[in-house]
Amino acid sequence: MPEGVVTEFDFPSRSEKPFVVRPDGPARGLILYLHWFDESPNANRTQFLEEAKTMAEMRFVSLLPQLEFPWNSPPTGMPNDAEKIRSEVVYLTSLVSSVRSKLDIDQLAIVGHDFGAMHGTLVARALKNVCNIFIAPTPRWSDWFLRFWPIGDDRYDYMRAMEPLDPLRAVSDIEAPTLFQFANNDFYIAPMTGLELYEGANEPKSIVHYEADHSLVDGQCRLDRIEFLKEHLGI
């Protein structure tokens, strides 16, 4: 199989199978890429495909699943939203375990953008992995859900109910090296919001701000991710 060829991983729990990008020959490790939430054409499992092909040249397998919450169903309140988030994490951890077992891969890195990054913090807390890159997440699910969806619950009751699943709580339990990437011109996330999440994380950690908007398509952002992965995955 040529390096960077995209296939689908036959994982039965969802109709839209995850993409897998594999190198030709033995793999050094696995990268889980979790996409963002937007109206853009790449707000799905295709977002990091080109980046995954670059990593395949360095002998890394990339796993790119299609996320469902809140892509396929909107947040409506507690306890529905908490259960949907837990289901997403169960799916992702099971998927990663299956791929690691089938391909005999030990090393794992997680890269996530926006809601993908927020789900990624929970997956990273659940799995033993080498490093993480979280792109433009917010510290709390309620930061997004209460602002952009008509949640009928009392605001503070909802925030308390969601707190155990908040990225701010999750990063405090993660021990792996973590890179946070934020945009200086982000309409959705204020600089202090990103800094709160960064400060809640354990060392070793780093944070970089880019002259970009929330999409963070800045080329340097991508280059920094690749260098971070190379450093911590032993290239």
PDB file of C-alpha atoms in Angstrom:
ATOM      1  CA  MET A   1       0.000   0.000   0.000  1.00  0.00           C
ATOM      2  CA  PRO A   2       1.499   3.393  -0.986  1.00  0.00           C
ATOM      3  CA  GLU A   3       2.138   5.798   1.855  1.00  0.00           C
ATOM      4  CA  GLY A   4      -0.746   8.093   2.648  1.00  0.00           C
ATOM      5  CA  VAL A   5      -3.448   5.973   1.031  1.00  0.00           C
ATOM      6  CA  VAL A   6      -6.831   6.539   2.674  1.00  0.00           C
ATOM      7  CA  THR A   7      -8.994   3.574   3.616  1.00  0.00           C
ATOM      8  CA  GLU A   8     -11.929   3.061   5.978  1.00  0.00           C
ATOM      9  CA  PHE A   9     -11.687   1.122   9.221  1.00  0.00           C
ATOM     10  CA  ASP A  10     -14.470  -1.423   9.583  1.00  0.00           C
ATOM     11  CA  PHE A  11     -15.784  -0.472  13.000  1.00  0.00           C
ATOM     12  CA  PRO A  12     -19.423  -1.506  13.389  1.00  0.00           C
ATOM     13  CA  SER A  13     -20.952   1.017  15.784  1.00  0.00           C
ATOM     14  CA  ARG A  14     -21.529   3.812  13.226  1.00  0.00           C
ATOM     15  CA  SER A  15     -22.669   3.962   9.638  1.00  0.00           C
ATOM     16  CA  GLU A  16     -19.912   6.386   8.608  1.00  0.00           C
ATOM     17  CA  LYS A  17     -16.669   4.529   9.103  1.00  0.00           C
ATOM     18  CA  PRO A  18     -13.484   6.264  10.268  1.00  0.00           C
ATOM     19  CA  PHE A  19     -10.781   7.070   7.753  1.00  0.00           C
ATOM     20  CA  VAL A  20      -7.405   5.435   8.298  1.00  0.00           C
ATOM     21  CA  VAL A  21      -4.256   6.762   6.633  1.00  0.00           C
ATOM     22  CA  ARG A  22      -1.420   4.238   6.772  1.00  0.00           C
ATOM     23  CA  PRO A  23       2.257   4.175   5.877  1.00  0.00           C
ATOM     24  CA  ASP A  24       3.810   1.512   3.722  1.00  0.00           C
ATOM     25  CA  GLY A  25       5.390  -0.781   6.289  1.00  0.00           C
ATOM     26  CA  PRO A  26       5.587  -0.841  10.088  1.00  0.00           C
ATOM     27  CA  ALA A  27       4.090   2.108  11.932  1.00  0.00           C
ATOM     28  CA  ARG A  28       5.762   4.134  14.668  1.00  0.00           C
ATOM     29  CA  GLY A  29       2.472   5.055  16.328  1.00  0.00           C
ATOM     30  CA  LEU A  30      -1.114   6.192  15.978  1.00  0.00           C
ATOM     31  CA  ILE A  31      -2.534   9.730  15.750  1.00  0.00           C
ATOM     32  CA  LEU A  32      -6.220  10.309  16.517  1.00  0.00           C
ATOM     33  CA  TYR A  33      -7.483  13.383  14.644  1.00  0.00           C
ATOM     34  CA  LEU A  34     -10.788  14.897  15.831  1.00  0.00           C
ATOM     35  CA  HIS A  35     -12.410  17.489  13.580  1.00  0.00           C
ATOM     36  CA  TRP A  36     -14.134  20.785  14.289  1.00  0.00           C
ATOM     37  CA  PHE A  37     -17.788  21.917  14.242  1.00  0.00           C
ATOM     38  CA  ASP A  38     -18.627  24.440  11.529  1.00  0.00           C
ATOM     39  CA  GLU A  39     -20.554  24.963   8.301  1.00  0.00           C
ATOM     40  CA  SER A  40     -17.356  24.566   6.289  1.00  0.00           C
ATOM     41  CA  PRO A  41     -17.029  21.559   3.942  1.00  0.00           C
ATOM     42  CA  ASN A  42     -14.165  20.175   6.064  1.00  0.00           C
ATOM     43  CA  ALA A  43     -16.033  20.174   9.387  1.00  0.00           C
ATOM     44  CA  ASN A  44     -15.963  16.397   9.331  1.00  0.00           C
ATOM     45  CA  ARG A  45     -13.558  13.459   9.139  1.00  0.00           C
ATOM     46  CA  THR A  46     -11.806  15.040   6.113  1.00  0.00           C
ATOM     47  CA  GLN A  47     -10.392  18.028   8.023  1.00  0.00           C
ATOM     48  CA  PHE A  48      -6.959  16.578   8.776  1.00  0.00           C
ATOM     49  CA  LEU A  49      -6.584  14.243   5.781  1.00  0.00           C
ATOM     50  CA  GLU A  50      -3.676  16.092   4.172  1.00  0.00           C
ATOM     51  CA  GLU A  51      -1.892  16.393   7.492  1.00  0.00           C
ATOM     52  CA  ALA A  52      -2.401  12.675   8.030  1.00  0.00           C
ATOM     53  CA  LYS A  53      -0.765  11.939   4.692  1.00  0.00           C
ATOM     54  CA  THR A  54       2.267  13.961   5.771  1.00  0.00           C
ATOM     55  CA  MET A  55       2.461  11.929   8.977  1.00  0.00           C
ATOM     56  CA  ALA A  56       2.203   8.701   6.964  1.00  0.00           C
ATOM     57  CA  GLU A  57       5.479   9.659   5.283  1.00  0.00           C
ATOM     58  CA  MET A  58       6.978   9.576   8.792  1.00  0.00           C
ATOM     59  CA  ARG A  59       5.481   6.108   9.358  1.00  0.00           C
ATOM     60  CA  PHE A  60       2.484   7.076  11.461  1.00  0.00           C
ATOM     61  CA  VAL A  61      -1.023   5.724  11.153  1.00  0.00           C
ATOM     62  CA  SER A  62      -3.750   8.372  11.428  1.00  0.00           C
ATOM     63  CA  LEU A  63      -7.295   7.656  12.521  1.00  0.00           C
ATOM     64  CA  LEU A  64      -9.963  10.172  11.493  1.00  0.00           C
ATOM     65  CA  PRO A  65     -13.447   9.333  12.784  1.00  0.00           C
ATOM     66  CA  GLN A  66     -16.682  11.179  12.077  1.00  0.00           C
ATOM     67  CA  LEU A  67     -17.961  12.727  15.301  1.00  0.00           C
ATOM     68  CA  GLU A  68     -21.702  12.918  16.012  1.00  0.00           C
ATOM     69  CA  PHE A  69     -22.423  15.215  18.959  1.00  0.00           C
ATOM     70  CA  PRO A  70     -23.330  17.990  18.372  1.00  0.00           C
ATOM     71  CA  TRP A  71     -22.932  17.472  14.608  1.00  0.00           C
ATOM     72  CA  ASN A  72     -25.911  15.131  14.169  1.00  0.00           C
ATOM     73  CA  SER A  73     -28.085  16.195  17.091  1.00  0.00           C
ATOM     74  CA  PRO A  74     -28.183  19.498  18.986  1.00  0.00           C
ATOM     75  CA  PRO A  75     -27.680  19.879  22.730  1.00  0.00           C
ATOM     76  CA  THR A  76     -31.019  20.086  24.501  1.00  0.00           C
ATOM     77  CA  GLY A  77     -30.188  20.045  28.211  1.00  0.00           C
ATOM     78  CA  MET A  78     -29.303  17.713  31.025  1.00  0.00           C
ATOM     79  CA  PRO A  79     -28.987  14.753  31.262  1.00  0.00           C
ATOM     80  CA  ASN A  80     -29.156  14.272  27.474  1.00  0.00           C
ATOM     81  CA  ASP A  81     -26.053  16.303  26.688  1.00  0.00           C
ATOM     82  CA  ALA A  82     -23.870  14.613  29.284  1.00  0.00           C
ATOM     83  CA  GLU A  83     -24.953  11.199  28.024  1.00  0.00           C
ATOM     84  CA  LYS A  84     -24.202  12.157  24.409  1.00  0.00           C
ATOM     85  CA  ILE A  85     -20.695  13.296  25.389  1.00  0.00           C
ATOM     86  CA  ARG A  86     -20.055  10.097  27.352  1.00  0.00           C
ATOM     87  CA  SER A  87     -21.245   8.026  24.397  1.00  0.00           C
ATOM     88  CA  GLU A  88     -18.847   9.855  22.106  1.00  0.00           C
ATOM     89  CA  VAL A  89     -15.942   9.160  24.449  1.00  0.00           C
ATOM     90  CA  VAL A  90     -16.891   5.470  24.748  1.00  0.00           C
ATOM     91  CA  TYR A  91     -16.995   5.216  20.971  1.00  0.00           C
ATOM     92  CA  LEU A  92     -13.628   6.920  20.513  1.00  0.00           C
ATOM     93  CA  THR A  93     -11.798   4.971  23.216  1.00  0.00           C
ATOM     94  CA  SER A  94     -13.192   1.696  21.861  1.00  0.00           C
ATOM     95  CA  LEU A  95     -12.198   2.665  18.329  1.00  0.00           C
ATOM     96  CA  VAL A  96      -8.647   3.556  19.362  1.00  0.00           C
ATOM     97  CA  SER A  97      -8.283   0.313  21.323  1.00  0.00           C
ATOM     98  CA  SER A  98      -9.486  -1.694  18.334  1.00  0.00           C
ATOM     99  CA  VAL A  99      -7.070  -0.020  15.909  1.00  0.00           C
ATOM    100  CA  ARG A 100      -4.139  -0.336  18.314  1.00  0.00           C
ATOM    101  CA  SER A 101      -4.850  -4.029  18.776  1.00  0.00           C
ATOM    102  CA  LYS A 102      -5.377  -4.807  15.099  1.00  0.00           C
ATOM    103  CA  LEU A 103      -2.306  -2.898  13.912  1.00  0.00           C
ATOM    104  CA  ASP A 104      -0.159  -3.668  16.977  1.00  0.00           C
ATOM    105  CA  ILE A 105       0.511   0.004  17.755  1.00  0.00           C
ATOM    106  CA  ASP A 106       1.446   1.278  21.195  1.00  0.00           C
ATOM    107  CA  GLN A 107       2.148   5.007  20.890  1.00  0.00           C
ATOM    108  CA  LEU A 108      -0.878   7.310  20.672  1.00  0.00           C
ATOM    109  CA  ALA A 109      -1.171  11.059  20.079  1.00  0.00           C
ATOM    110  CA  ILE A 110      -4.415  13.054  20.018  1.00  0.00           C
ATOM    111  CA  VAL A 111      -5.037  16.121  17.843  1.00  0.00           C
ATOM    112  CA  GLY A 112      -8.398  17.879  18.080  1.00  0.00           C
ATOM    113  CA  HIS A 113      -9.919  21.156  16.922  1.00  0.00           C
ATOM    114  CA  ASP A 114     -12.855  23.019  18.493  1.00  0.00           C
ATOM    115  CA  PHE A 115     -15.441  20.454  19.724  1.00  0.00           C
ATOM    116  CA  GLY A 116     -13.046  17.764  18.517  1.00  0.00           C
ATOM    117  CA  ALA A 117     -10.455  19.116  20.940  1.00  0.00           C
ATOM    118  CA  MET A 118     -12.990  19.130  23.765  1.00  0.00           C
ATOM    119  CA  HIS A 119     -13.886  15.495  23.144  1.00  0.00           C
ATOM    120  CA  GLY A 120     -10.151  14.872  22.820  1.00  0.00           C
ATOM    121  CA  THR A 121      -9.466  16.036  26.372  1.00  0.00           C
ATOM    122  CA  LEU A 122     -11.834  13.349  27.679  1.00  0.00           C
ATOM    123  CA  VAL A 123     -10.307  10.659  25.471  1.00  0.00           C
ATOM    124  CA  ALA A 124      -6.823  11.679  26.590  1.00  0.00           C
ATOM    125  CA  ARG A 125      -7.921  11.401  30.204  1.00  0.00           C
ATOM    126  CA  ALA A 126      -9.236   7.889  29.561  1.00  0.00           C
ATOM    127  CA  LEU A 127      -6.301   6.538  27.540  1.00  0.00           C
ATOM    128  CA  LYS A 128      -2.579   6.315  28.141  1.00  0.00           C
ATOM    129  CA  ASN A 129      -1.079   8.378  25.339  1.00  0.00           C
ATOM    130  CA  VAL A 130       2.149  10.127  24.453  1.00  0.00           C
ATOM    131  CA  CYS A 131       1.054  13.700  23.719  1.00  0.00           C
ATOM    132  CA  ASN A 132      -1.899  15.922  22.836  1.00  0.00           C
ATOM    133  CA  ILE A 133      -2.613  18.953  20.670  1.00  0.00           C
ATOM    134  CA  PHE A 134      -5.799  20.865  21.468  1.00  0.00           C
ATOM    135  CA  ILE A 135      -6.779  23.548  18.938  1.00  0.00           C
ATOM    136  CA  ALA A 136      -9.233  26.306  19.952  1.00  0.00           C
ATOM    137  CA  PRO A 137     -11.231  24.497  22.635  1.00  0.00           C
ATOM    138  CA  THR A 138     -13.153  26.190  25.437  1.00  0.00           C
ATOM    139  CA  PRO A 139     -12.864  25.197  29.110  1.00  0.00           C
ATOM    140  CA  ARG A 140     -16.532  24.199  29.485  1.00  0.00           C
ATOM    141  CA  TRP A 141     -19.227  22.642  27.311  1.00  0.00           C
ATOM    142  CA  SER A 142     -21.633  25.257  28.634  1.00  0.00           C
ATOM    143  CA  ASP A 143     -19.442  27.981  27.078  1.00  0.00           C
ATOM    144  CA  TRP A 144     -20.780  26.805  23.709  1.00  0.00           C
ATOM    145  CA  PHE A 145     -24.082  25.160  24.477  1.00  0.00           C
ATOM    146  CA  LEU A 146     -25.657  27.892  26.600  1.00  0.00           C
ATOM    147  CA  ARG A 147     -24.540  30.554  24.166  1.00  0.00           C
ATOM    148  CA  PHE A 148     -25.594  29.033  20.850  1.00  0.00           C
ATOM    149  CA  TRP A 149     -28.435  26.602  21.631  1.00  0.00           C
ATOM    150  CA  PRO A 150     -31.766  27.133  23.450  1.00  0.00           C
ATOM    151  CA  ILE A 151     -31.079  25.124  26.618  1.00  0.00           C
ATOM    152  CA  GLY A 152     -34.155  25.148  28.840  1.00  0.00           C
ATOM    153  CA  ASP A 153     -32.437  24.188  32.093  1.00  0.00           C
ATOM    154  CA  ASP A 154     -31.419  26.669  34.753  1.00  0.00           C
ATOM    155  CA  ARG A 155     -28.044  28.031  33.662  1.00  0.00           C
ATOM    156  CA  TYR A 156     -26.206  27.219  36.877  1.00  0.00           C
ATOM    157  CA  ASP A 157     -27.790  23.791  37.322  1.00  0.00           C
ATOM    158  CA  TYR A 158     -26.709  22.959  33.781  1.00  0.00           C
ATOM    159  CA  MET A 159     -23.148  24.139  34.363  1.00  0.00           C
ATOM    160  CA  ARG A 160     -22.895  22.063  37.547  1.00  0.00           C
ATOM    161  CA  ALA A 161     -24.270  18.973  35.822  1.00  0.00           C
ATOM    162  CA  MET A 162     -21.763  19.252  32.961  1.00  0.00           C
ATOM    163  CA  GLU A 163     -18.726  20.151  35.081  1.00  0.00           C
ATOM    164  CA  PRO A 164     -17.380  16.569  35.511  1.00  0.00           C
ATOM    165  CA  LEU A 165     -17.116  16.356  31.704  1.00  0.00           C
ATOM    166  CA  ASP A 166     -15.659  19.808  31.129  1.00  0.00           C
ATOM    167  CA  PRO A 167     -12.262  20.036  29.385  1.00  0.00           C
ATOM    168  CA  LEU A 168     -11.056  22.177  32.287  1.00  0.00           C
ATOM    169  CA  ARG A 169     -11.569  19.214  34.610  1.00  0.00           C
ATOM    170  CA  ALA A 170     -10.161  16.728  32.105  1.00  0.00           C
ATOM    171  CA  VAL A 171      -6.865  18.542  31.449  1.00  0.00           C
ATOM    172  CA  SER A 172      -6.138  18.607  35.174  1.00  0.00           C
ATOM    173  CA  ASP A 173      -5.959  14.794  35.034  1.00  0.00           C
ATOM    174  CA  ILE A 174      -3.790  14.531  31.899  1.00  0.00           C
ATOM    175  CA  GLU A 175      -0.070  13.946  32.417  1.00  0.00           C
ATOM    176  CA  ALA A 176       1.098  13.797  28.787  1.00  0.00           C
ATOM    177  CA  PRO A 177       2.828  16.769  27.082  1.00  0.00           C
ATOM    178  CA  THR A 178       0.178  19.072  25.626  1.00  0.00           C
ATOM    179  CA  LEU A 179       0.249  21.869  23.051  1.00  0.00           C
ATOM    180  CA  PHE A 180      -2.590  24.396  23.000  1.00  0.00           C
ATOM    181  CA  GLN A 181      -3.135  26.387  19.809  1.00  0.00           C
ATOM    182  CA  PHE A 182      -5.341  29.495  19.779  1.00  0.00           C
ATOM    183  CA  ALA A 183      -6.141  32.315  17.347  1.00  0.00           C
ATOM    184  CA  ASN A 184      -5.736  35.993  18.158  1.00  0.00           C
ATOM    185  CA  ASN A 185      -8.731  36.880  15.975  1.00  0.00           C
ATOM    186  CA  ASP A 186     -11.134  34.226  17.240  1.00  0.00           C
ATOM    187  CA  PHE A 187     -14.728  35.507  17.272  1.00  0.00           C
ATOM    188  CA  TYR A 188     -15.763  32.728  19.676  1.00  0.00           C
ATOM    189  CA  ILE A 189     -12.902  32.405  22.140  1.00  0.00           C
ATOM    190  CA  ALA A 190     -11.394  35.310  24.065  1.00  0.00           C
ATOM    191  CA  PRO A 191      -7.661  35.120  24.916  1.00  0.00           C
ATOM    192  CA  MET A 192      -8.423  34.781  28.636  1.00  0.00           C
ATOM    193  CA  THR A 193     -10.707  31.823  27.914  1.00  0.00           C
ATOM    194  CA  GLY A 194      -7.912  29.887  26.255  1.00  0.00           C
ATOM    195  CA  LEU A 195      -5.485  30.908  28.980  1.00  0.00           C
ATOM    196  CA  GLU A 196      -7.837  29.530  31.654  1.00  0.00           C
ATOM    197  CA  LEU A 197      -7.763  26.101  30.038  1.00  0.00           C
ATOM    198  CA  TYR A 198      -4.006  26.217  29.556  1.00  0.00           C
ATOM    199  CA  GLU A 199      -3.410  27.191  33.186  1.00  0.00           C
ATOM    200  CA  GLY A 200      -5.598  24.313  34.343  1.00  0.00           C
ATOM    201  CA  ALA A 201      -3.421  21.770  32.530  1.00  0.00           C
ATOM    202  CA  ASN A 202      -0.433  19.940  33.965  1.00  0.00           C
ATOM    203  CA  GLU A 203       3.155  20.347  32.861  1.00  0.00           C
ATOM    204  CA  PRO A 204       4.707  19.784  30.417  1.00  0.00           C
ATOM    205  CA  LYS A 205       2.546  22.125  28.363  1.00  0.00           C
ATOM    206  CA  SER A 206       2.870  24.973  25.893  1.00  0.00           C
ATOM    207  CA  ILE A 207       0.545  27.510  24.288  1.00  0.00           C
ATOM    208  CA  VAL A 208       0.870  29.360  20.985  1.00  0.00           C
ATOM    209  CA  HIS A 209      -1.322  32.132  19.572  1.00  0.00           C
ATOM    210  CA  TYR A 210      -1.578  32.769  15.829  1.00  0.00           C
ATOM    211  CA  GLU A 211      -2.706  35.709  13.713  1.00  0.00           C
ATOM    212  CA  ALA A 212      -5.694  33.734  12.480  1.00  0.00           C
ATOM    213  CA  ASP A 213      -9.407  33.216  13.052  1.00  0.00           C
ATOM    214  CA  HIS A 214     -11.146  30.263  14.700  1.00  0.00           C
ATOM    215  CA  SER A 215     -10.505  28.007  11.695  1.00  0.00           C
ATOM    216  CA  LEU A 216      -6.754  28.228  12.374  1.00  0.00           C
ATOM    217  CA  VAL A 217      -5.818  27.343   8.831  1.00  0.00           C
ATOM    218  CA  ASP A 218      -2.611  29.322   9.359  1.00  0.00           C
ATOM    219  CA  GLY A 219       0.260  27.375   7.808  1.00  0.00           C
ATOM    220  CA  GLN A 220       2.515  27.893  10.812  1.00  0.00           C
ATOM    221  CA  CYS A 221      -0.108  26.314  13.031  1.00  0.00           C
ATOM    222  CA  ARG A 222       0.106  23.122  10.972  1.00  0.00           C
ATOM    223  CA  LEU A 223       3.906  23.174  10.924  1.00  0.00           C
ATOM    224  CA  ASP A 224       4.026  23.603  14.694  1.00  0.00           C
ATOM    225  CA  ARG A 225       1.715  20.615  15.149  1.00  0.00           C
ATOM    226  CA  ILE A 226       3.903  18.418  13.001  1.00  0.00           C
ATOM    227  CA  GLU A 227       7.074  19.493  14.830  1.00  0.00           C
ATOM    228  CA  PHE A 228       5.413  18.856  18.200  1.00  0.00           C
ATOM    229  CA  LEU A 229       4.335  15.380  17.104  1.00  0.00           C
ATOM    230  CA  LYS A 230       7.797  14.603  15.746  1.00  0.00           C
ATOM    231  CA  GLU A 231       9.414  15.698  19.000  1.00  0.00           C
ATOM    232  CA  HIS A 232       7.165  13.686  21.295  1.00  0.00           C
ATOM    233  CA  LEU A 233       6.704  10.636  19.100  1.00  0.00           C
ATOM    234  CA  GLY A 234      10.423  10.101  18.837  1.00  0.00           C
ATOM    235  CA  ILE A 235      11.317  11.149  15.285  1.00  0.00           C
TER     236      ILE A 235
END
